[in-house]
mmCIF file of C-alpha atoms in Angstrom:
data_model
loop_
_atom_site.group_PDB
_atom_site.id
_atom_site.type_symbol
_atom_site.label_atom_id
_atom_site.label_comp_id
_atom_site.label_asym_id
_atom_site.label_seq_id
_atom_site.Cartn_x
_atom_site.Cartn_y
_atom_site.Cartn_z
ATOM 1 C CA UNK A 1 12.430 -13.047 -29.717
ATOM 2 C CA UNK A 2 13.415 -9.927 -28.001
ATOM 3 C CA UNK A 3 13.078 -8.806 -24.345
ATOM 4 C CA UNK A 4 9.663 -7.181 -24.162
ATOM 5 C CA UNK A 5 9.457 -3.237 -23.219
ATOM 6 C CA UNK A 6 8.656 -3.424 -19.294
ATOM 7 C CA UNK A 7 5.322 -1.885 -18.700
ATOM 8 C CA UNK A 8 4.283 1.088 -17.266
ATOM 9 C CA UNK A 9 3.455 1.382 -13.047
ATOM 10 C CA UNK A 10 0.012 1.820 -14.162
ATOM 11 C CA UNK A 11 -0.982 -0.207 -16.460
ATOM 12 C CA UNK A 12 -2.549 -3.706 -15.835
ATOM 13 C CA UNK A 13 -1.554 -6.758 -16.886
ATOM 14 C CA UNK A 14 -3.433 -9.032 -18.702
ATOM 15 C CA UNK A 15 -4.964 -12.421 -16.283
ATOM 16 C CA UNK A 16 -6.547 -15.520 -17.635
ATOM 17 C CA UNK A 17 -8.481 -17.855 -15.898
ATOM 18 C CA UNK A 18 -5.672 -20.060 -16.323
ATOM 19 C CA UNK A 19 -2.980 -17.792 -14.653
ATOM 20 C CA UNK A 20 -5.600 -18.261 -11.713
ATOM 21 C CA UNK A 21 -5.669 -21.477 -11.531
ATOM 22 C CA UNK A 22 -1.747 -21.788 -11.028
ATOM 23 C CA UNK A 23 -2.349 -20.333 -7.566
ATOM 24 C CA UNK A 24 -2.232 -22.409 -4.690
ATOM 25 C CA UNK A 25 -3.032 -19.551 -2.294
ATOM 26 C CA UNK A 26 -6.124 -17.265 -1.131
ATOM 27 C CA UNK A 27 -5.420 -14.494 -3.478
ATOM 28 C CA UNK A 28 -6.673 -11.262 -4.001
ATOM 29 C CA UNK A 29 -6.460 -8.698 -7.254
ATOM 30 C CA UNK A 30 -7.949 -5.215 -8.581
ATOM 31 C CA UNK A 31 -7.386 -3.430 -12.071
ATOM 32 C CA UNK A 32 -6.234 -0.457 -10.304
ATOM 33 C CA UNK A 33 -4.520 -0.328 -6.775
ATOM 34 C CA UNK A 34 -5.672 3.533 -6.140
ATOM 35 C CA UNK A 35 -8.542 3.557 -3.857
ATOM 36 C CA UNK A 36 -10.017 6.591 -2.284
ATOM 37 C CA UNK A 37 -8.314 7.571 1.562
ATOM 38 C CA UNK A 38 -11.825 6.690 4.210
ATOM 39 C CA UNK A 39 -12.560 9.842 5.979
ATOM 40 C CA UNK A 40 -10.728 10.186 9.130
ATOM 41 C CA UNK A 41 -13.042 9.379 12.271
ATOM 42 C CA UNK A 42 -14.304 12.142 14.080
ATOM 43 C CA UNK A 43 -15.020 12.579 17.940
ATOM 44 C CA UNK A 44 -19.054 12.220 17.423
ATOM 45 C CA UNK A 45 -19.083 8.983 15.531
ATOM 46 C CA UNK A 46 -16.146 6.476 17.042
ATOM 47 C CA UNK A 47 -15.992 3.412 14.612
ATOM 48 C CA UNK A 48 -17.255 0.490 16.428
ATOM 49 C CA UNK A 49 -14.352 -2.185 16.901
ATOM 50 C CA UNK A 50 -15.398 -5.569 15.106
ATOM 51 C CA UNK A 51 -14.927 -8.830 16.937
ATOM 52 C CA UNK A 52 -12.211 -11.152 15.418
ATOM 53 C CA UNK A 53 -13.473 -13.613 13.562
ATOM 54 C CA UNK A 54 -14.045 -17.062 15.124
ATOM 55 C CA UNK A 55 -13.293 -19.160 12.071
ATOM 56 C CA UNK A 56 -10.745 -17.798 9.918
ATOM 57 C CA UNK A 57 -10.047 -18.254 6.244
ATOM 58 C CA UNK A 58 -6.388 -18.884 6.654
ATOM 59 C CA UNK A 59 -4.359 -20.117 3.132
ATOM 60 C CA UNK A 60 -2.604 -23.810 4.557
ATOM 61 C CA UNK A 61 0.233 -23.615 6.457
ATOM 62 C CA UNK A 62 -0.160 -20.357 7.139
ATOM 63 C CA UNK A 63 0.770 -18.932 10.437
ATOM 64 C CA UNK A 64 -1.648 -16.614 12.739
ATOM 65 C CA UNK A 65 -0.298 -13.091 11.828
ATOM 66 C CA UNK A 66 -0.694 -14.131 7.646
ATOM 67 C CA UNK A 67 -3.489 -12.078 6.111
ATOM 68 C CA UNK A 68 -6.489 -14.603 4.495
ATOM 69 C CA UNK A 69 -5.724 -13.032 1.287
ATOM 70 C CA UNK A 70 -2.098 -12.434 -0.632
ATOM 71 C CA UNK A 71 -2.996 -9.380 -2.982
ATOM 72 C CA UNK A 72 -0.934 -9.152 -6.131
ATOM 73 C CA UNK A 73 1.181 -6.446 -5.885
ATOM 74 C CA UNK A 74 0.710 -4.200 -9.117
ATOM 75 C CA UNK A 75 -3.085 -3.647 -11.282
ATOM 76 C CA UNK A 76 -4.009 -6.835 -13.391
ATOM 77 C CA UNK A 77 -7.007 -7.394 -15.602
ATOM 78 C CA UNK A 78 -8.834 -10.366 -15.409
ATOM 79 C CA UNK A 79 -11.592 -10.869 -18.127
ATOM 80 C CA UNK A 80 -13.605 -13.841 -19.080
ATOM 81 C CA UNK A 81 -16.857 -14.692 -20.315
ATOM 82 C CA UNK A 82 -19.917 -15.529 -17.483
ATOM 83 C CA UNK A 83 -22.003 -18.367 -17.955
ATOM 84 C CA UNK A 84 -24.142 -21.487 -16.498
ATOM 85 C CA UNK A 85 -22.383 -24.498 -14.866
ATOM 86 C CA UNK A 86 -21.337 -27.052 -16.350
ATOM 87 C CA UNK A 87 -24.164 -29.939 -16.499
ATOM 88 C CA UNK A 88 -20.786 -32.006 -15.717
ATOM 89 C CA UNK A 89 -19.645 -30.164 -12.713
ATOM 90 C CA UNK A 90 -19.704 -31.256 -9.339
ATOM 91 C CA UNK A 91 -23.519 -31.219 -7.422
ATOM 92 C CA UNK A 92 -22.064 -28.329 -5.254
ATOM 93 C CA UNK A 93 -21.017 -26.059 -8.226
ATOM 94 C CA UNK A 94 -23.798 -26.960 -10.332
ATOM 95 C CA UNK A 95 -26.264 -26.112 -7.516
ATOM 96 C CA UNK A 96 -24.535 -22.470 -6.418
ATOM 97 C CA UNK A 97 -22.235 -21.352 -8.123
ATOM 98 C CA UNK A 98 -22.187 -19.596 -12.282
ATOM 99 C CA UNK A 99 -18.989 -20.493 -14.342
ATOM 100 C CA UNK A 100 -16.202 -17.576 -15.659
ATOM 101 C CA UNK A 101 -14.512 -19.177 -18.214
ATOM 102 C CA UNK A 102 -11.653 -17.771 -20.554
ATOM 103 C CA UNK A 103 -12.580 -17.242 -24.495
ATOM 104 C CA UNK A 104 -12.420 -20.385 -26.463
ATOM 105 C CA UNK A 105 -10.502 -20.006 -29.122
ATOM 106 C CA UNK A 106 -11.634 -21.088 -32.594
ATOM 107 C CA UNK A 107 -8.252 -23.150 -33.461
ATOM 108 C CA UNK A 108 -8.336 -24.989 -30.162
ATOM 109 C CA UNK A 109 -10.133 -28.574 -29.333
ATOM 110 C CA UNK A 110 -9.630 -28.621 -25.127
ATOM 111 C CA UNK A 111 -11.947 -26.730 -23.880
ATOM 112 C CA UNK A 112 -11.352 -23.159 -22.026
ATOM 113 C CA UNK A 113 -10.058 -22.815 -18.444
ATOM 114 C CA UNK A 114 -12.963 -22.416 -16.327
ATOM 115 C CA UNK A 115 -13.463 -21.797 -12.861
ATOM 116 C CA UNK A 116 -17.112 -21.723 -10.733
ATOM 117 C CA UNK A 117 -17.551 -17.918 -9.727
ATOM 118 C CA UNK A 118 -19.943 -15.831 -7.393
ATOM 119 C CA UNK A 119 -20.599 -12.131 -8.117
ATOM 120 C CA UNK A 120 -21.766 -9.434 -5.319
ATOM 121 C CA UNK A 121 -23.692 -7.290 -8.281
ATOM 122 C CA UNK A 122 -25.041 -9.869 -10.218
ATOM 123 C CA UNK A 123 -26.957 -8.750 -13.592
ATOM 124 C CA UNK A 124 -28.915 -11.408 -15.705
ATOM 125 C CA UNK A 125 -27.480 -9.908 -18.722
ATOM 126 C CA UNK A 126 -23.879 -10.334 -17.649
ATOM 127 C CA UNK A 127 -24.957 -14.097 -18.882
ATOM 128 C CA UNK A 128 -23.187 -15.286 -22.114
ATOM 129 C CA UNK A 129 -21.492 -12.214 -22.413
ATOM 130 C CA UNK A 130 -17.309 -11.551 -21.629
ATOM 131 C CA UNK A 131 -16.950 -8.995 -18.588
ATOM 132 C CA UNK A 132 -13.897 -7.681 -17.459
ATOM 133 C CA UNK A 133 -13.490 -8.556 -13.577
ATOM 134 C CA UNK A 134 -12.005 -5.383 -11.635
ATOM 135 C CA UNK A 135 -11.690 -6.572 -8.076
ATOM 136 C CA UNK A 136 -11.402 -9.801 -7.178
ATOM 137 C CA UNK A 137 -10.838 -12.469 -4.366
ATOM 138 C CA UNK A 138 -9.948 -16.197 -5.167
ATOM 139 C CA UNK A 139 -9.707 -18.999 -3.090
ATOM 140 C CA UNK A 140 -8.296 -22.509 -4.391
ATOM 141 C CA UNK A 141 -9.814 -25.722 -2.861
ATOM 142 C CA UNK A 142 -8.423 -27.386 -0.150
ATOM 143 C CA UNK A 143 -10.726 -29.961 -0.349
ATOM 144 C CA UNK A 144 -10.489 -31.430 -3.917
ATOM 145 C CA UNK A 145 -6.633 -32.202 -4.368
ATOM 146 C CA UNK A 146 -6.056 -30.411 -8.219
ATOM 147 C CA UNK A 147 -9.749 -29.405 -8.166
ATOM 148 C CA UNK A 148 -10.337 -25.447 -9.104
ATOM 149 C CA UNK A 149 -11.711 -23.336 -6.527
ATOM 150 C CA UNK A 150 -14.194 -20.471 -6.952
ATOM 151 C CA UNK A 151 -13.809 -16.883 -7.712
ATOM 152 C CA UNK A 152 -15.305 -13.983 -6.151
ATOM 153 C CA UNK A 153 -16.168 -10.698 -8.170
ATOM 154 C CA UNK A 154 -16.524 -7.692 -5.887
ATOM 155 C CA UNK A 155 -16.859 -5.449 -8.998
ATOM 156 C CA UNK A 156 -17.061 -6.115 -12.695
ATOM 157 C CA UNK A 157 -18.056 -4.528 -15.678
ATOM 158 C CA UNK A 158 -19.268 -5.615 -19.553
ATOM 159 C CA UNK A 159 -16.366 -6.188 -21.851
ATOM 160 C CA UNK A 160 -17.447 -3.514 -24.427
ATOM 161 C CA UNK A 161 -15.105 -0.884 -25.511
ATOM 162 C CA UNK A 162 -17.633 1.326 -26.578
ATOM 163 C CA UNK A 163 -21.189 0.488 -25.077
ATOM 164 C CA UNK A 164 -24.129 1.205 -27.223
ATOM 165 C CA UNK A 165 -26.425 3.702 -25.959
ATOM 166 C CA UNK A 166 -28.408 1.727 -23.250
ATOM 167 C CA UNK A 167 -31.866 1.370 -24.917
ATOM 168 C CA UNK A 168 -35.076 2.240 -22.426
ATOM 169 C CA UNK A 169 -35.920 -0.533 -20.182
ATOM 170 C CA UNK A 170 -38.872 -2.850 -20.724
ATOM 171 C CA UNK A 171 -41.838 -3.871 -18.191
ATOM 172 C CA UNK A 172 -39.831 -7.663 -18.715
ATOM 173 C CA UNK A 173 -36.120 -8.200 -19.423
ATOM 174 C CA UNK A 174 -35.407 -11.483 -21.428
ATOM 175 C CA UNK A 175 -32.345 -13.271 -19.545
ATOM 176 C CA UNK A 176 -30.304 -15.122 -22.025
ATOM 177 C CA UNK A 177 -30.568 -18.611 -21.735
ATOM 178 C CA UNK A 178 -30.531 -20.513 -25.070
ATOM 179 C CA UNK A 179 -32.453 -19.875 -28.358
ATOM 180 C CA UNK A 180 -35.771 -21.246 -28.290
ATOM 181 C CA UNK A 181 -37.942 -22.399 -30.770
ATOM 182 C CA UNK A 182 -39.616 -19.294 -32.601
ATOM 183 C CA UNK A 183 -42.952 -21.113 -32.931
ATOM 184 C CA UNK A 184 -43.160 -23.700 -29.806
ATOM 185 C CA UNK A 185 -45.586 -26.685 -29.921
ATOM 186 C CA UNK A 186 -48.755 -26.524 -27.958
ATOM 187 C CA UNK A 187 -47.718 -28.767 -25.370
ATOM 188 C CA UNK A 188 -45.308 -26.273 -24.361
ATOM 189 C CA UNK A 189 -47.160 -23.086 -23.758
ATOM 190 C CA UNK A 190 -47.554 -23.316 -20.340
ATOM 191 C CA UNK A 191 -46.541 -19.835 -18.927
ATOM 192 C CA UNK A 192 -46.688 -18.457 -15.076
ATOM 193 C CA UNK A 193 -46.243 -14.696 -13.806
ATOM 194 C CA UNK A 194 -45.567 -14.068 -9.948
ATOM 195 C CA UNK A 195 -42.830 -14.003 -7.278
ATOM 196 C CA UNK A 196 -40.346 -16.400 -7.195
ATOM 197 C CA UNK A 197 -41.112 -17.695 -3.261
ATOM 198 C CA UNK A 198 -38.286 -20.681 -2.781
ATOM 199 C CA UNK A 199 -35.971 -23.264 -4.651
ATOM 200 C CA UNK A 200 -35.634 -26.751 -3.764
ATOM 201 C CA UNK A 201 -32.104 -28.832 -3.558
ATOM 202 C CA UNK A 202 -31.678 -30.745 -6.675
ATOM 203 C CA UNK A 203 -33.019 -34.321 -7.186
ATOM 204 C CA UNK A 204 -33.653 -37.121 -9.220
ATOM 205 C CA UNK A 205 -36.431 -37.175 -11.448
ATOM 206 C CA UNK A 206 -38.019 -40.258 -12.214
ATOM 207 C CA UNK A 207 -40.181 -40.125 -15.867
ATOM 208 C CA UNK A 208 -41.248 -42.139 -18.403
ATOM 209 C CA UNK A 209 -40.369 -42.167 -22.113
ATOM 210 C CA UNK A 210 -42.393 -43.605 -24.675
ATOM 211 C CA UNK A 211 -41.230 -47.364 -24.803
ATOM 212 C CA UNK A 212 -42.900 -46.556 -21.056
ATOM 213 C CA UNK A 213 -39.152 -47.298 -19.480
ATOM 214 C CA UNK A 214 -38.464 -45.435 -15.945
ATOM 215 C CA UNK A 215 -35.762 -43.144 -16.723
ATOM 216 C CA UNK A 216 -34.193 -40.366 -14.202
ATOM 217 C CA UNK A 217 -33.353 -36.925 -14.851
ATOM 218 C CA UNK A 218 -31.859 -34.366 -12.215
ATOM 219 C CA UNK A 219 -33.957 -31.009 -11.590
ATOM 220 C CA UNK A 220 -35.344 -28.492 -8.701
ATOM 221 C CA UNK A 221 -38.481 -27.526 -7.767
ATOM 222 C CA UNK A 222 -38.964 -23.713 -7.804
ATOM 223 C CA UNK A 223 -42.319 -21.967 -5.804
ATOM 224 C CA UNK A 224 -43.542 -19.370 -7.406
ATOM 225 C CA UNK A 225 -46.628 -17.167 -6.015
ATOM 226 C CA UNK A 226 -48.776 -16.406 -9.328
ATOM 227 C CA UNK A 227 -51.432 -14.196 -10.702
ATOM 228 C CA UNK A 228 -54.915 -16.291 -11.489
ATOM 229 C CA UNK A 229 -55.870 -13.725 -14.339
ATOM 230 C CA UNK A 230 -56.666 -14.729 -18.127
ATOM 231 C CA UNK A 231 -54.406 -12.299 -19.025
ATOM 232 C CA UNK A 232 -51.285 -13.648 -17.653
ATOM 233 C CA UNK A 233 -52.415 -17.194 -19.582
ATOM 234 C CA UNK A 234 -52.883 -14.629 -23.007
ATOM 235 C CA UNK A 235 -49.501 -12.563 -23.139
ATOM 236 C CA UNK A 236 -46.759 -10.975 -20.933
ATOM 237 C CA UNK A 237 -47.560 -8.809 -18.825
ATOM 238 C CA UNK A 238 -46.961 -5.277 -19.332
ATOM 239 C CA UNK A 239 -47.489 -3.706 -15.759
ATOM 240 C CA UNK A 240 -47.290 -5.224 -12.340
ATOM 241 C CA UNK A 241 -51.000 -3.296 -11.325
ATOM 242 C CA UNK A 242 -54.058 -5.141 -11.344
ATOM 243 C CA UNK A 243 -52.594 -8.217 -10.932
ATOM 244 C CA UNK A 244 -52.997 -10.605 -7.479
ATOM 245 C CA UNK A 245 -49.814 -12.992 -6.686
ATOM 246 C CA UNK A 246 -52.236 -15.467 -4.282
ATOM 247 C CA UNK A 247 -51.719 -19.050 -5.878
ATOM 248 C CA UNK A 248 -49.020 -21.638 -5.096
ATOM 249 C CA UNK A 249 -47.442 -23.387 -8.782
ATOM 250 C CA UNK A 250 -44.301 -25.552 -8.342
ATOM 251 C CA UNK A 251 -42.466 -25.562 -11.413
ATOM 252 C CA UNK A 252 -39.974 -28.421 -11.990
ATOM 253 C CA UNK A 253 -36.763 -27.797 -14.122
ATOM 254 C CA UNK A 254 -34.906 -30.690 -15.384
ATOM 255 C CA UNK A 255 -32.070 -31.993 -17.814
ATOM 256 C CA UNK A 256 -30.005 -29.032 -19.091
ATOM 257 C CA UNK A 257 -32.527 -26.441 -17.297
ATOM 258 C CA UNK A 258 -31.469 -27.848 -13.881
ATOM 259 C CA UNK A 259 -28.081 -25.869 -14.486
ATOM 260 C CA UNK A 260 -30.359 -22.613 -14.238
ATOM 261 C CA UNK A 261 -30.673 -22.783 -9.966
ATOM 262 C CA UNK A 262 -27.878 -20.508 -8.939
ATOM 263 C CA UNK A 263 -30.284 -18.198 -11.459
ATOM 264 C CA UNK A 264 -33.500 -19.051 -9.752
ATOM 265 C CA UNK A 265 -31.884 -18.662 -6.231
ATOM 266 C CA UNK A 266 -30.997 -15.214 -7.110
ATOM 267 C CA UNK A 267 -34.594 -14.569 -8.360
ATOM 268 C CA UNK A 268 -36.296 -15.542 -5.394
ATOM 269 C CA UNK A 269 -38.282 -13.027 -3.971
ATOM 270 C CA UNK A 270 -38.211 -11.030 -7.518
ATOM 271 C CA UNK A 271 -41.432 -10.776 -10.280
ATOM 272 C CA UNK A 272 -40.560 -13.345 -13.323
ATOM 273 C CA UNK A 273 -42.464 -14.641 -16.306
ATOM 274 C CA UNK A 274 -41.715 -17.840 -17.192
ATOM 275 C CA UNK A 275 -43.016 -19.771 -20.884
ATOM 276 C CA UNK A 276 -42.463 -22.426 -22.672
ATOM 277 C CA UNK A 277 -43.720 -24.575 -20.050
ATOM 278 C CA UNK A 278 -45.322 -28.503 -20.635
ATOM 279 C CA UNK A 279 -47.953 -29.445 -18.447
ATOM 280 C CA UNK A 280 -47.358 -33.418 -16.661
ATOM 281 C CA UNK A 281 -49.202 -35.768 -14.164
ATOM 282 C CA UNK A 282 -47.521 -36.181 -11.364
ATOM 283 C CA UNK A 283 -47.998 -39.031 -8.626
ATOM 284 C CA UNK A 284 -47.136 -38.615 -5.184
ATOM 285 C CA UNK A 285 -46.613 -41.887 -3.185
ATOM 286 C CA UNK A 286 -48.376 -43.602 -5.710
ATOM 287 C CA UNK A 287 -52.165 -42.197 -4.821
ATOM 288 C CA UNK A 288 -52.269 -38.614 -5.577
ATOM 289 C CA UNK A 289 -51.740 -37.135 -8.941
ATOM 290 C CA UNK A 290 -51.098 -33.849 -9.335
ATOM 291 C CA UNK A 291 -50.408 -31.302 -12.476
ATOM 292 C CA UNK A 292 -46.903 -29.794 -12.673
ATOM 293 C CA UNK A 293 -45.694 -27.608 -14.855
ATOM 294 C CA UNK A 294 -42.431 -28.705 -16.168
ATOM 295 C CA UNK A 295 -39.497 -26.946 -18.365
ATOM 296 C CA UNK A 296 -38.633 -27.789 -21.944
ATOM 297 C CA UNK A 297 -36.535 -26.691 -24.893
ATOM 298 C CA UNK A 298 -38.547 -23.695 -25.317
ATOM 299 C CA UNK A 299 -38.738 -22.258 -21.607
ATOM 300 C CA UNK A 300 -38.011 -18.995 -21.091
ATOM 301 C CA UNK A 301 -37.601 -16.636 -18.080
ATOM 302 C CA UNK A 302 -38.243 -12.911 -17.742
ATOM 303 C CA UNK A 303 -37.745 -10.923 -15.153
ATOM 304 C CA UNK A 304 -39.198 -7.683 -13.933
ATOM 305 C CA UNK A 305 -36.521 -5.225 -12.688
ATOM 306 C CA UNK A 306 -38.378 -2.510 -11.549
ATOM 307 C CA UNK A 307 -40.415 -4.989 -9.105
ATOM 308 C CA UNK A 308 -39.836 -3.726 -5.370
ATOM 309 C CA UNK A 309 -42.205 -5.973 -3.469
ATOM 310 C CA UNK A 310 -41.875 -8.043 -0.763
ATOM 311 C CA UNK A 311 -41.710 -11.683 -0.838
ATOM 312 C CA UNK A 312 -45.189 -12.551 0.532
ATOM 313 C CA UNK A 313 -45.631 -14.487 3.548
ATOM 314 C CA UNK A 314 -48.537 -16.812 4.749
ATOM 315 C CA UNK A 315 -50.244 -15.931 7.990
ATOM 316 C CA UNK A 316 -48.953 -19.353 9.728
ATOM 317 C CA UNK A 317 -46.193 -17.726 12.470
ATOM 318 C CA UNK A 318 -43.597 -20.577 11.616
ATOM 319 C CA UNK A 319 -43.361 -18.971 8.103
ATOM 320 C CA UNK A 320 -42.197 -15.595 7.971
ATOM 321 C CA UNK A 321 -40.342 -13.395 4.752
ATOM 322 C CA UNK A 322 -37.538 -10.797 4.175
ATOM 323 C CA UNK A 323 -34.139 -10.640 3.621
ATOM 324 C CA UNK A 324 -30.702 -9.561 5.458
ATOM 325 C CA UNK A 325 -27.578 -8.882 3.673
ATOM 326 C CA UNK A 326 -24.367 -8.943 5.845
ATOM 327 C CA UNK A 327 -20.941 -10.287 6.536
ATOM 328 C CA UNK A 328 -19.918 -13.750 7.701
ATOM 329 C CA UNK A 329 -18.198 -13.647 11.497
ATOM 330 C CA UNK A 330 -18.479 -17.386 11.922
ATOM 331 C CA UNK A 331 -19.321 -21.031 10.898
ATOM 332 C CA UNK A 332 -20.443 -23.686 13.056
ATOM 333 C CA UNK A 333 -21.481 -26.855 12.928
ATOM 334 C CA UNK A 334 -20.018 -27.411 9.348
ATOM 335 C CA UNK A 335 -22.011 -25.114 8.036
ATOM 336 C CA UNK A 336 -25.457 -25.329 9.321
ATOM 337 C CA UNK A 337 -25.051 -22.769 11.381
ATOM 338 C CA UNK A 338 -23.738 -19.571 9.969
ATOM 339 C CA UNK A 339 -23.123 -15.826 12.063
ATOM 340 C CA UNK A 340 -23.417 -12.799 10.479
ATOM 341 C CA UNK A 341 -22.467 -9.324 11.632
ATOM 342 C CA UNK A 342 -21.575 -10.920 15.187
ATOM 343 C CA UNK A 343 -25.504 -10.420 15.876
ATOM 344 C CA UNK A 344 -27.417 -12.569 13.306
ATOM 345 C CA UNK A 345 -27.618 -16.564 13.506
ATOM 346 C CA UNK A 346 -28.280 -18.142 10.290
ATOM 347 C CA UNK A 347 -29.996 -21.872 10.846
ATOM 348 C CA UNK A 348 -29.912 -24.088 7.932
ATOM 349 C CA UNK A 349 -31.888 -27.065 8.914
ATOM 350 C CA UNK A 350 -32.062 -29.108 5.257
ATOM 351 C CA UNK A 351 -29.611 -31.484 5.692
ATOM 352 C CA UNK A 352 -29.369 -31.948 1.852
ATOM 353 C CA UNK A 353 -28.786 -28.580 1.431
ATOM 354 C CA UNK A 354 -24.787 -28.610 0.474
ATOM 355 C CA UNK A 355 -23.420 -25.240 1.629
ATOM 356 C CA UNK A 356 -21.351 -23.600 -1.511
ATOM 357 C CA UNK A 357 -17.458 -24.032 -1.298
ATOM 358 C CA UNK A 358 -17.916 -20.031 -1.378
ATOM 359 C CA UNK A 359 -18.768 -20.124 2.144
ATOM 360 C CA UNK A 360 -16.376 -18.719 4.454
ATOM 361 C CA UNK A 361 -15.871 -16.230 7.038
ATOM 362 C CA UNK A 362 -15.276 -12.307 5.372
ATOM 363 C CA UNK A 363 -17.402 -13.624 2.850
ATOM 364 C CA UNK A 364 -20.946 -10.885 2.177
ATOM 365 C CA UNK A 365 -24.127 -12.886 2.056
ATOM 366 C CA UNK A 366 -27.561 -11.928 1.384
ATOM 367 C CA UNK A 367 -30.473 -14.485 2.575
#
């Protein structure tokens, strides 16, 4: 084969997930290296020096004057398709982190390179769908010897040469999940609507099939705040008005639904409808029974765009609500203590809370 013509300056080269994986360095990459000069500082608003990190991100054996982050020198294009973890992957992927996989082609029988991924913009219907990644950070593990680390997206877009014209926005978006069952049993149309309030770590379930054998499953616990009305039990709500969010409902999702918490942790404090839900007794310590509502094959989850509430709050001053977005300035106490902006403390007292291998100092956070 011949030489191939070299490329133009500006065009981008083409990145797989597996070209990222061959890096053994904190790496950084953009489709297009032309960014927009910041305004010049004037004498009426001096930028405010920011303390130097106290726990840097530094690649190994790197010295003090390396920057966290090589950046690849010319415009590359990384594209890949977005999706759940793995029900295989590690406890701390599965738990925070969505997979960005390359496309699978239909020839091959080893599966795609995939790596687990966070996104700063994160859209439900990026889910199942290929996006083209435009600025990126990646950081291999150092803790896993040959293990993949995870990928940050700073800005992304759908893979779609030629978008169709959006369509106009429903009351409740679908998020893309799986294909349920078109007409679901009646043991499994359990439904809630309200504010997604918390998310639990995942656990073991214990159940029982029929032969009346203990089994275990893994799942999470999710607190949702929901409306009381008839309606809600009837259809989907079309409008948020009229309706009361004032009763507690755990729902537990297990088997392949307990891949969906990185989804659920991003929903929390958002309006979603959730169907396709089984009713089950449920004993605590083996003298109270209680009725949870439990995922199945033909769960479903809606969410309400639109919704700009805020997470409600009970009236008990140990339990407050709201939400701070900012940037890491240091770690302590492996990670159950976490700094942000130089001004905010973070305090993460579950001790089986794992913190996500995204966790690092530059990273942006919102909790």
């Amino acid at each position: 084969m011949g030489t191939p013509p070299p490329e133009s300056a500006g065009t981008p080269r083409r990145f797989t997930v597996a070209d990222l994986l061959r890096l053994r360095r904190p790496t950084t990459g953009a489709f297009s290296l032309h960014f927009p000069s910041a305004p010049a500082p004037t004498s009426r608003s001096p930028s405010r020096p920011r303390k130097k990190p106290k726990h840097a991100a530094t690649a190994p054996g790197s010295t003090s004057g390396t920057a966290p982050f090589a950046p690849i020198s010319h415009p590359v294009l990384l594209s890949g398709t977005l999706s759940h973890p793995s029900a295989a992957a590690p406890p701390g992927c599965r738990d925070n982190c969505f997979s960005f996989s390359d496309p699978t082609p239909s020839t091959s029988v080893s599966p795609a390179a995939s790596v687990c991924c966070c996104l700063l913009d994160f859209d439900p219907t990026a889910l199942g769908r290929e996006i083209r990644v435009l600025a990126w950070n990646y950081l291999p593990s150092i803790r896993l010897h040959g293990a993949a680390g995870v990928l940050e997206v700073v800005r992304w877009c759908l893979a779609e040469e030629k978008p169709a014209p959006a369509p106009e926005r429903s009351f409740l978006e679908i998020i893309p999940l799986h294909c349920p069952a078109q007409n679901p049993v009646l043991a499994t149309r359990g439904c809630v609507f309200g504010v997604v309030r918390s998310v639990s770590v995942a656990f073991s379930v214990p159940q029982a099939n029929a032969e009346k054998k203990s089994v275990s499953s893994v799942g999470f616990l999710a607190e949702i705040l929901c409306c009381k009305c008839r309606r809600c039990k009837v259809s989907p709500p079309e409008a948020v008005q009229d309706h009361k969010f004032e009763a507690v409902k755990f729902v537990c999702f297990v088997d392949s639904a307990c891949t969906w918490r990185p989804l659920m942790v991003w929903l929390v404090g958002r309006l979603v409808y959730v169907s396709g839900l089984k009713k089950k007794m449920v004993s605590v310590a083996e003298r109270d029974s209680n009725t949870m509502l439990v995922s199945s094959s033909n769960t479903t989850i809606s969410w309400c765009w639109s919704y700009r509430g805020n997470l409600p709050s009970d009236d008990s001053p140990e339990i407050c609500s709201g939400a701070y977005a900012g940037v890491i300035t240091g770690i302590y106490s492996q990670g159950q203590v976490v700094e942000l902006d130089d001004t905010v403390c973070l305090l993460i007292d579950d001790l089986l809370l794992l913190p996500p291998h995204s966790l690092r100092v530059g990273a942006v956070v919102c909790c």
